[in-house]
Coordinates of C-alpha atoms in Angstrom, one line a residue:
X1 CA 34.5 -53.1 -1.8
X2 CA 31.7 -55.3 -3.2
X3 CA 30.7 -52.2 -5.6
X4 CA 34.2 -51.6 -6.9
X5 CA 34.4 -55.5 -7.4
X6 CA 31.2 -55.3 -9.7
X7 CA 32.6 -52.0 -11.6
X8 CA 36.2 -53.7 -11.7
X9 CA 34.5 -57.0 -13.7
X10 CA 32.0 -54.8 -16.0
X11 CA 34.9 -53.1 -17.3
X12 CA 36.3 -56.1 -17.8
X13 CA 33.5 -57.5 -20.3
X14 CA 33.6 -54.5 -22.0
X15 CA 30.5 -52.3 -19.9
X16 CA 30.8 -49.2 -18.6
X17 CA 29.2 -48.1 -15.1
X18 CA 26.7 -45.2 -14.2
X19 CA 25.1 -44.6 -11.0
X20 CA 21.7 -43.0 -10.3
X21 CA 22.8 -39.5 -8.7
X22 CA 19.8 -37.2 -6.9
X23 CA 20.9 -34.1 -6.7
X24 CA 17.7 -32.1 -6.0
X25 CA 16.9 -33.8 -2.3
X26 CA 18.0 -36.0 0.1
X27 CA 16.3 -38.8 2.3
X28 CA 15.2 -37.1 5.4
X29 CA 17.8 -38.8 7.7
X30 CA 20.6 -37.7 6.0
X31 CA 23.5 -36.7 7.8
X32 CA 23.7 -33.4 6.3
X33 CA 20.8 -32.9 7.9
X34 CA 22.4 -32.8 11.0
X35 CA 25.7 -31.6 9.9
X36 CA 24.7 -29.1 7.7
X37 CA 21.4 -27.9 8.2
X38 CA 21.8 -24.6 6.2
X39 CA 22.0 -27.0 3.1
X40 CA 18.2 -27.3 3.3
X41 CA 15.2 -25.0 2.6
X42 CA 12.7 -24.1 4.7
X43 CA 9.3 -23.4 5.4
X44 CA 7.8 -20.6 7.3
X45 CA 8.1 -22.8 10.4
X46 CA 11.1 -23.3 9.9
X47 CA 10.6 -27.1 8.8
X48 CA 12.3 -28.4 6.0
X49 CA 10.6 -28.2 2.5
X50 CA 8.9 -31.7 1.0
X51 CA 9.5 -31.4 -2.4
X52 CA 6.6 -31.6 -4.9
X53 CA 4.7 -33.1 -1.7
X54 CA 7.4 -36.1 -1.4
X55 CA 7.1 -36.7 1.9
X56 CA 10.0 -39.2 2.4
X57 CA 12.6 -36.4 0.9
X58 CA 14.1 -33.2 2.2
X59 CA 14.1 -30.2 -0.3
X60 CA 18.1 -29.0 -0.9
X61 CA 19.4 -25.6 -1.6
X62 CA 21.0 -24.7 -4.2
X63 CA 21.3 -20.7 -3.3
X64 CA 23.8 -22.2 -0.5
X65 CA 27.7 -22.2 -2.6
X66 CA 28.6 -24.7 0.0
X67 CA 26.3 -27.1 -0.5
X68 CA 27.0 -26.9 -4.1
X69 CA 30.8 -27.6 -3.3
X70 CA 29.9 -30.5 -1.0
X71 CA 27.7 -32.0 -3.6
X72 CA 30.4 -32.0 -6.2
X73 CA 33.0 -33.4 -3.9
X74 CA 30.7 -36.1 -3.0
X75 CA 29.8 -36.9 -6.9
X76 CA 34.3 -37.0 -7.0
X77 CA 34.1 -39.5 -4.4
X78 CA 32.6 -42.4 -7.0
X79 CA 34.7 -41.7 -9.7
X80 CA 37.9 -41.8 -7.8
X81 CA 37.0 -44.6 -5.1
X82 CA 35.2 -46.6 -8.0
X83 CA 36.0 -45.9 -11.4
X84 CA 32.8 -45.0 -12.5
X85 CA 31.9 -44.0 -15.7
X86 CA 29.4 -41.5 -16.0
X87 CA 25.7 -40.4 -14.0
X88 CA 22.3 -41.0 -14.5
X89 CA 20.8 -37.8 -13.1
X90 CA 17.5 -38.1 -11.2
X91 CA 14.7 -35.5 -12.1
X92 CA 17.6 -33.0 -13.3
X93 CA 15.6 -30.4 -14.5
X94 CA 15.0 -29.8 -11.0
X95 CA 18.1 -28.5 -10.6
X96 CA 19.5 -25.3 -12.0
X97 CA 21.1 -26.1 -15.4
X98 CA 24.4 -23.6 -13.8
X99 CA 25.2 -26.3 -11.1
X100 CA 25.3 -28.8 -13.2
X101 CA 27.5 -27.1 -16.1
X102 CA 30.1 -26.6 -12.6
X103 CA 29.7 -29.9 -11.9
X104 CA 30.6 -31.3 -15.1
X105 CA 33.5 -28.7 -15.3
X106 CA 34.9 -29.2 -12.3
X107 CA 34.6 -33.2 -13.4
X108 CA 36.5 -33.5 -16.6
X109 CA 39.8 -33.2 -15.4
X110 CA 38.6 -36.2 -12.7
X111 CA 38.1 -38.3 -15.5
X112 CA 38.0 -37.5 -18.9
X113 CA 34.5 -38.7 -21.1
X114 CA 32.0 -39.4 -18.3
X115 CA 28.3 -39.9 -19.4
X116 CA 25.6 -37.1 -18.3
X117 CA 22.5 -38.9 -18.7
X118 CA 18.9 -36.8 -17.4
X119 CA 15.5 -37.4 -16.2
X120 CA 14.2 -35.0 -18.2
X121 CA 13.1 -33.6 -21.4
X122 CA 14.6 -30.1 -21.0
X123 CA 16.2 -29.5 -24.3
X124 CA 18.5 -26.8 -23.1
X125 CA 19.6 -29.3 -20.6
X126 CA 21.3 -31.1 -23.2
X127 CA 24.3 -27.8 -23.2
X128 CA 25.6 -30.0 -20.2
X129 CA 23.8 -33.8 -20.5
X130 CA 24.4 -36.2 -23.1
X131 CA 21.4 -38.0 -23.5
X132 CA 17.8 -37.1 -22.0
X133 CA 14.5 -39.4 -21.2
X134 CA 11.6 -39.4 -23.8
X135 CA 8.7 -39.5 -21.4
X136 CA 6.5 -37.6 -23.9
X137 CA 7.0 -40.4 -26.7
X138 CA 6.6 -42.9 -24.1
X139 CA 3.1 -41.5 -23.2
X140 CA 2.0 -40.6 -26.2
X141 CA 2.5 -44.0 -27.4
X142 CA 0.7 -45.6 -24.5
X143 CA -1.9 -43.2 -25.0
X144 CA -2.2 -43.4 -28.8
X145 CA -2.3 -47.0 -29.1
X146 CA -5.3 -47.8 -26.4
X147 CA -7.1 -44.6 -28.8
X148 CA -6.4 -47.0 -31.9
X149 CA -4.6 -43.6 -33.9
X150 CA -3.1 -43.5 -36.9
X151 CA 0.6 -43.9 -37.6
X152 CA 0.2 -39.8 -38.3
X153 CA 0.0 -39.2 -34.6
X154 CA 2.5 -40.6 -33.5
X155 CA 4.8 -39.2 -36.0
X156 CA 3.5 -36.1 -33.9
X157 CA 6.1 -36.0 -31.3
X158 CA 8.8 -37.9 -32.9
X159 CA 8.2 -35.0 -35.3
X160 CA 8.8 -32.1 -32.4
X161 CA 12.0 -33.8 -31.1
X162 CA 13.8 -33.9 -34.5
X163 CA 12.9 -30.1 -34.8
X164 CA 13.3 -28.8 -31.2
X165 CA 16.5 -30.8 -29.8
X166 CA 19.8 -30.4 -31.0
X167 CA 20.8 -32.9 -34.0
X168 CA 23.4 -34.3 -31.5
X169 CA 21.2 -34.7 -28.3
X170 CA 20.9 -38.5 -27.8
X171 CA 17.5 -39.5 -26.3
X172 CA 16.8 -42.3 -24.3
X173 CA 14.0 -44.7 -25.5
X174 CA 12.5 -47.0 -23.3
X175 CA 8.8 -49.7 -22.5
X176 CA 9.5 -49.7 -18.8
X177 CA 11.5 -48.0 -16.0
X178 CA 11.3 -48.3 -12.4
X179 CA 9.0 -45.1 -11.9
X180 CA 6.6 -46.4 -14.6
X181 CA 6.8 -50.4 -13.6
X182 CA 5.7 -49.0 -9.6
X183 CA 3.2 -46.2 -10.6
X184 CA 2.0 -47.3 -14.2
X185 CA 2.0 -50.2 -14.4
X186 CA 4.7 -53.0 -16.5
X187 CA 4.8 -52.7 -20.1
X188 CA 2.2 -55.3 -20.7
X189 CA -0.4 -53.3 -18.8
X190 CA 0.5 -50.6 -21.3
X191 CA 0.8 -52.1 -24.3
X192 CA -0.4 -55.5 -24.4
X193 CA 0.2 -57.7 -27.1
X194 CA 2.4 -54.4 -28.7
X195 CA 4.9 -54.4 -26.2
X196 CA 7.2 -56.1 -28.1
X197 CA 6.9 -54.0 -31.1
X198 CA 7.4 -51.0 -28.8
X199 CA 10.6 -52.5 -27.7
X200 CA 12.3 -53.1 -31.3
X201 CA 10.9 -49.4 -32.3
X202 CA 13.2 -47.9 -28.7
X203 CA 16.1 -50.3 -30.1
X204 CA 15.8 -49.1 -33.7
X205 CA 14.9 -45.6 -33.6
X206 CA 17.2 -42.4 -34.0
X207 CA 18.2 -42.8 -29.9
X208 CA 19.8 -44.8 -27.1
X209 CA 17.9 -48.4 -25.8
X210 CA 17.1 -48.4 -22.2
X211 CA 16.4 -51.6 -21.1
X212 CA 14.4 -52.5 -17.2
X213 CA 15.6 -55.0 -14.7
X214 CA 13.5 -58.1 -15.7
X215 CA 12.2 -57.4 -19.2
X216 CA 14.6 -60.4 -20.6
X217 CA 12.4 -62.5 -18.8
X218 CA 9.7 -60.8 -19.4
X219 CA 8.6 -59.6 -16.2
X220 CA 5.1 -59.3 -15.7
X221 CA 5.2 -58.2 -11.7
X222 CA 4.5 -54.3 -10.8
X223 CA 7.0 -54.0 -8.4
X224 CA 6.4 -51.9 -5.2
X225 CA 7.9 -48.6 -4.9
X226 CA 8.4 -47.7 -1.4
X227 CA 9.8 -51.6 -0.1
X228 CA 11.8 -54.0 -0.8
X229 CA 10.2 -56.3 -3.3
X230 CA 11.8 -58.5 -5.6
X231 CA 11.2 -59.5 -9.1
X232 CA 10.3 -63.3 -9.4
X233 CA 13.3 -64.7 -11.7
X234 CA 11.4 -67.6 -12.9
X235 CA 15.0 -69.1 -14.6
X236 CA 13.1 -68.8 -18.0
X237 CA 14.3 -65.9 -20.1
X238 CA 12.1 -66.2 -23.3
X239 CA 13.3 -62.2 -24.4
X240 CA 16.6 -63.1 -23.9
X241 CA 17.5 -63.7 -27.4
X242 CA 15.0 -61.2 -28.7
X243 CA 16.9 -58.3 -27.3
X244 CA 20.8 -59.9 -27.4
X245 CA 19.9 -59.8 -31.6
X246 CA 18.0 -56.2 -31.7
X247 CA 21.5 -55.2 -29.1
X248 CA 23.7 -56.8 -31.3
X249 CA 22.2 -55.3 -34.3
X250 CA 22.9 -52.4 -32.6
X251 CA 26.4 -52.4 -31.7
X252 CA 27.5 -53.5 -35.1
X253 CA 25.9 -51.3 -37.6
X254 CA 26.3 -48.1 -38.0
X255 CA 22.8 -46.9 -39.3
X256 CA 22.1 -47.7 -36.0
X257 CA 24.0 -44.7 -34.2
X258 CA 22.3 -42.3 -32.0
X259 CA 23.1 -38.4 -32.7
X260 CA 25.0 -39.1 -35.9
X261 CA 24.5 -36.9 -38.0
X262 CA 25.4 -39.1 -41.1
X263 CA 22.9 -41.3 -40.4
X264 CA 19.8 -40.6 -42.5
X265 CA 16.5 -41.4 -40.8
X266 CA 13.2 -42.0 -43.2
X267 CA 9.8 -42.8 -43.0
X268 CA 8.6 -45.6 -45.8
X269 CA 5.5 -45.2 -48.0
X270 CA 3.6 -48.3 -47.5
X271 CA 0.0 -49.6 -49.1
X272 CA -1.2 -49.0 -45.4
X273 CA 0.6 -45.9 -44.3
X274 CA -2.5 -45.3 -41.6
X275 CA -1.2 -48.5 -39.5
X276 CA 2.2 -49.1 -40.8
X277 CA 5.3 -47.1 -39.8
X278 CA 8.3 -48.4 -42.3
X279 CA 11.4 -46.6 -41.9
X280 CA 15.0 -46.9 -42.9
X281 CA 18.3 -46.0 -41.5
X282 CA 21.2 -46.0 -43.4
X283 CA 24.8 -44.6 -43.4
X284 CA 27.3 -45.4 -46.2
X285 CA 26.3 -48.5 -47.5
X286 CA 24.9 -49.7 -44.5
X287 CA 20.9 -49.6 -43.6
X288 CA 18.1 -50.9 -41.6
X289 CA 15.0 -51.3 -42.6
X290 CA 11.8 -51.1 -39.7
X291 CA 8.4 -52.4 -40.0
X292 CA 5.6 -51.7 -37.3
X293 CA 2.4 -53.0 -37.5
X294 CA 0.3 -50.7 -35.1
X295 CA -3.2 -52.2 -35.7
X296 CA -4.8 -55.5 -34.3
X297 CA -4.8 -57.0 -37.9
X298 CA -2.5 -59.6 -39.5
X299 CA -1.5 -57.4 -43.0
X300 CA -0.1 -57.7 -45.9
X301 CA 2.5 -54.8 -46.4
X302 CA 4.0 -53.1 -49.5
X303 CA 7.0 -51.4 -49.1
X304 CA 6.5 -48.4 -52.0
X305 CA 9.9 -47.9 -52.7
X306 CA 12.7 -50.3 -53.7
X307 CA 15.2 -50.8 -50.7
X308 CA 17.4 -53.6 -52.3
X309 CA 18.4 -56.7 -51.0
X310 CA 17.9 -57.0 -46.6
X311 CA 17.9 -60.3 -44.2
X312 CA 15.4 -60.6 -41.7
X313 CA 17.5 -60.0 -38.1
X314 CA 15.1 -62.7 -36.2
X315 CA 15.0 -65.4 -38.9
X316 CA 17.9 -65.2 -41.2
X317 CA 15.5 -64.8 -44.6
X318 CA 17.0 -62.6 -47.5
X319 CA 14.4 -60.7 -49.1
X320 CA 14.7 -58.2 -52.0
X321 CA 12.5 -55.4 -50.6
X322 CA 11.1 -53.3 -53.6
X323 CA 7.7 -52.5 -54.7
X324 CA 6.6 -56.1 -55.9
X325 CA 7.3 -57.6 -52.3
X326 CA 4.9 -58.2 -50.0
X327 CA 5.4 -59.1 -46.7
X328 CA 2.9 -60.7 -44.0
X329 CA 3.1 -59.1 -40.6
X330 CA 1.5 -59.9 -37.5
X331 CA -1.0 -57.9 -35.4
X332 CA 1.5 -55.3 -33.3
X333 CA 3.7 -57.3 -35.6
X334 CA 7.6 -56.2 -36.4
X335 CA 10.0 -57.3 -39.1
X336 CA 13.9 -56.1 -38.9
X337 CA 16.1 -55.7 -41.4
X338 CA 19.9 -55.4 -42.3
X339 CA 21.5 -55.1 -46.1
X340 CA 23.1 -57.4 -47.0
X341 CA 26.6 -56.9 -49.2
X342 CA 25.9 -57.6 -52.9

């Protein structure tokens, strides 16, 4: 009852709810385990399979139509005994993409518009799912920025997902998760002093804004994986307006849409395009204009193109952005901006 309480008053204030789904194992005292044994596969001992050398999980079968049935039933429950809104689907591509087209199927007439969201970068995934993880980005970025590269190589896979994924396929941008907080490491072991620049490129970029349990605060603590272990709420939220603007932002302008294919995404020639990545977003008359400073540097940056009149998101200042401006920013510095009317 608790859970339907919590769904019942985030649909209230406007949220929708998703739940975590694992559809590729099960914990290895599952009832089914018991019950339905022939759900599972086996080794030649006859001892249930440990996927991928998880020892804590038992491997499911997917050959097995009943199991299939059972799953979908079970996935039914939620949305009927709690209104849910949608799945976040661990480690999908795990899991033949034809059980999950059946399950989605055999959901829409449950309830309309639910949300397929998948651990995974599989692009043909994305015939069923409507939004996918960007683990390769996220790496690449961690990896690129302790190598000190050039804007060039980053623009490497950002590059490869606007060619190889559908125009529509809405990917998930994130700094932290609960996989990379307990194996990797938080965001500030990552990024350091960039992490916040990270974090207004995943809430800016042509994409969906995933945001980890803590990172309001921010949370420094790598949490453990296997135990309970709780994050150390210190009452002091000093990213809490940081993210409420970048989400507002967001929410109310349109250049800001994920998979629209009216919104028109550019790169910005700068006086420093080795360390800068400027980029615009626009739709109609609406834009937003990005600026990442990815070196260690304070510097002085030339926008080489004439953008017309934007206000700074964070600090309210109104700046004509054209070739003759020059605007100071930070080492991992950011600047946001929105058009104004007029």
């Amino acid at each position: 009852q608790y859970f339907k309480d919590v769904v019942i008053a985030e649909h209230h204030l406007g949220f929708k709810v998703i739940v975590d789904w694992v559809d590729n194992h099960t914990s290895n005292d599952n009832t089914w385990i018991d019950l339905h044994p022939d759900f599972y596969l086996y080794d030649e001992n006859s001892i249930i399979i440990n996927p991928h050398g998880w020892a804590d999980v038992s491997q499911l079968d997917y050959t097995n139509s009943n199991m299939r049935k059972a799953m979908i039933d079970a996935m039914k429950y939620w949305i009927i005994a709690c209104d849910i809104d949608g799945f976040r689907c661990d480690m999908a591509h795990l899991v033949p993409l034809d059980f999950w087209a059946a399950a989605k199927l055999a959901l829409i007439d449950v309830k309309p518009g639910l949300f397929w969201l998948a651990e995974c970068e599989a692009i043909e995934y994305h015939s069923v799912f409507n939004a996918t993880y960007t683990w390769k980005w996220m790496h690449a970025s961690e990896d690129n920025l302790r190598a000190n590269l050039n804007v060039d190589d980053y623009m490497v896979v950002l590059n490869n997902y606007t060619e190889t994924f559908i125009p529509e396929a809405l990917r998930v941008y994130f700094t932290s998760n609960h996989d990379e907080n307990s194996w990797n490491g938080t965001e500030y072991e990552k990024y350091g002093e960039a992490a916040e620049m990270f974090a207004v490129f995943s809430c800016t970029w042509n994409g969906l804004a995933m945001i980890y349990s803590g990172q309001e605060m921010p949370n420094y603590k790598r949490l453990k994986f296997f135990e309970k272990d709780h994050i150390e709420w210190s009452g002091i939220f000093s990213l809490h307006d940081f993210y409420k603007i970048l989400l507002t932002l967001r929410k109310k302008n349109k250049a800001l849409r994920a998979g629209d294919q009216g919104v028109i995404t550019k790169k910005i020639p700068t006086n420093f395009d080795e360390k800068i990545f400027a980029f615009q977003r626009k739709i109609d008359n609406q834009s937003i204009v990005v600026i990442l400073n990815f070196s260690e540097f304070i510097t002085e940056v030339n926008l080489i193109e004439n953008l017309g009149k934007h206000r700074n998101i964070f600090n309210g200042e109104v700046y004509d952005l054209n070739e003759s401006s020059i605007l100071t920013t930070g080492r991992f510095g950011y600047h946001v901006f929105e058009k104004v009317d007029g």
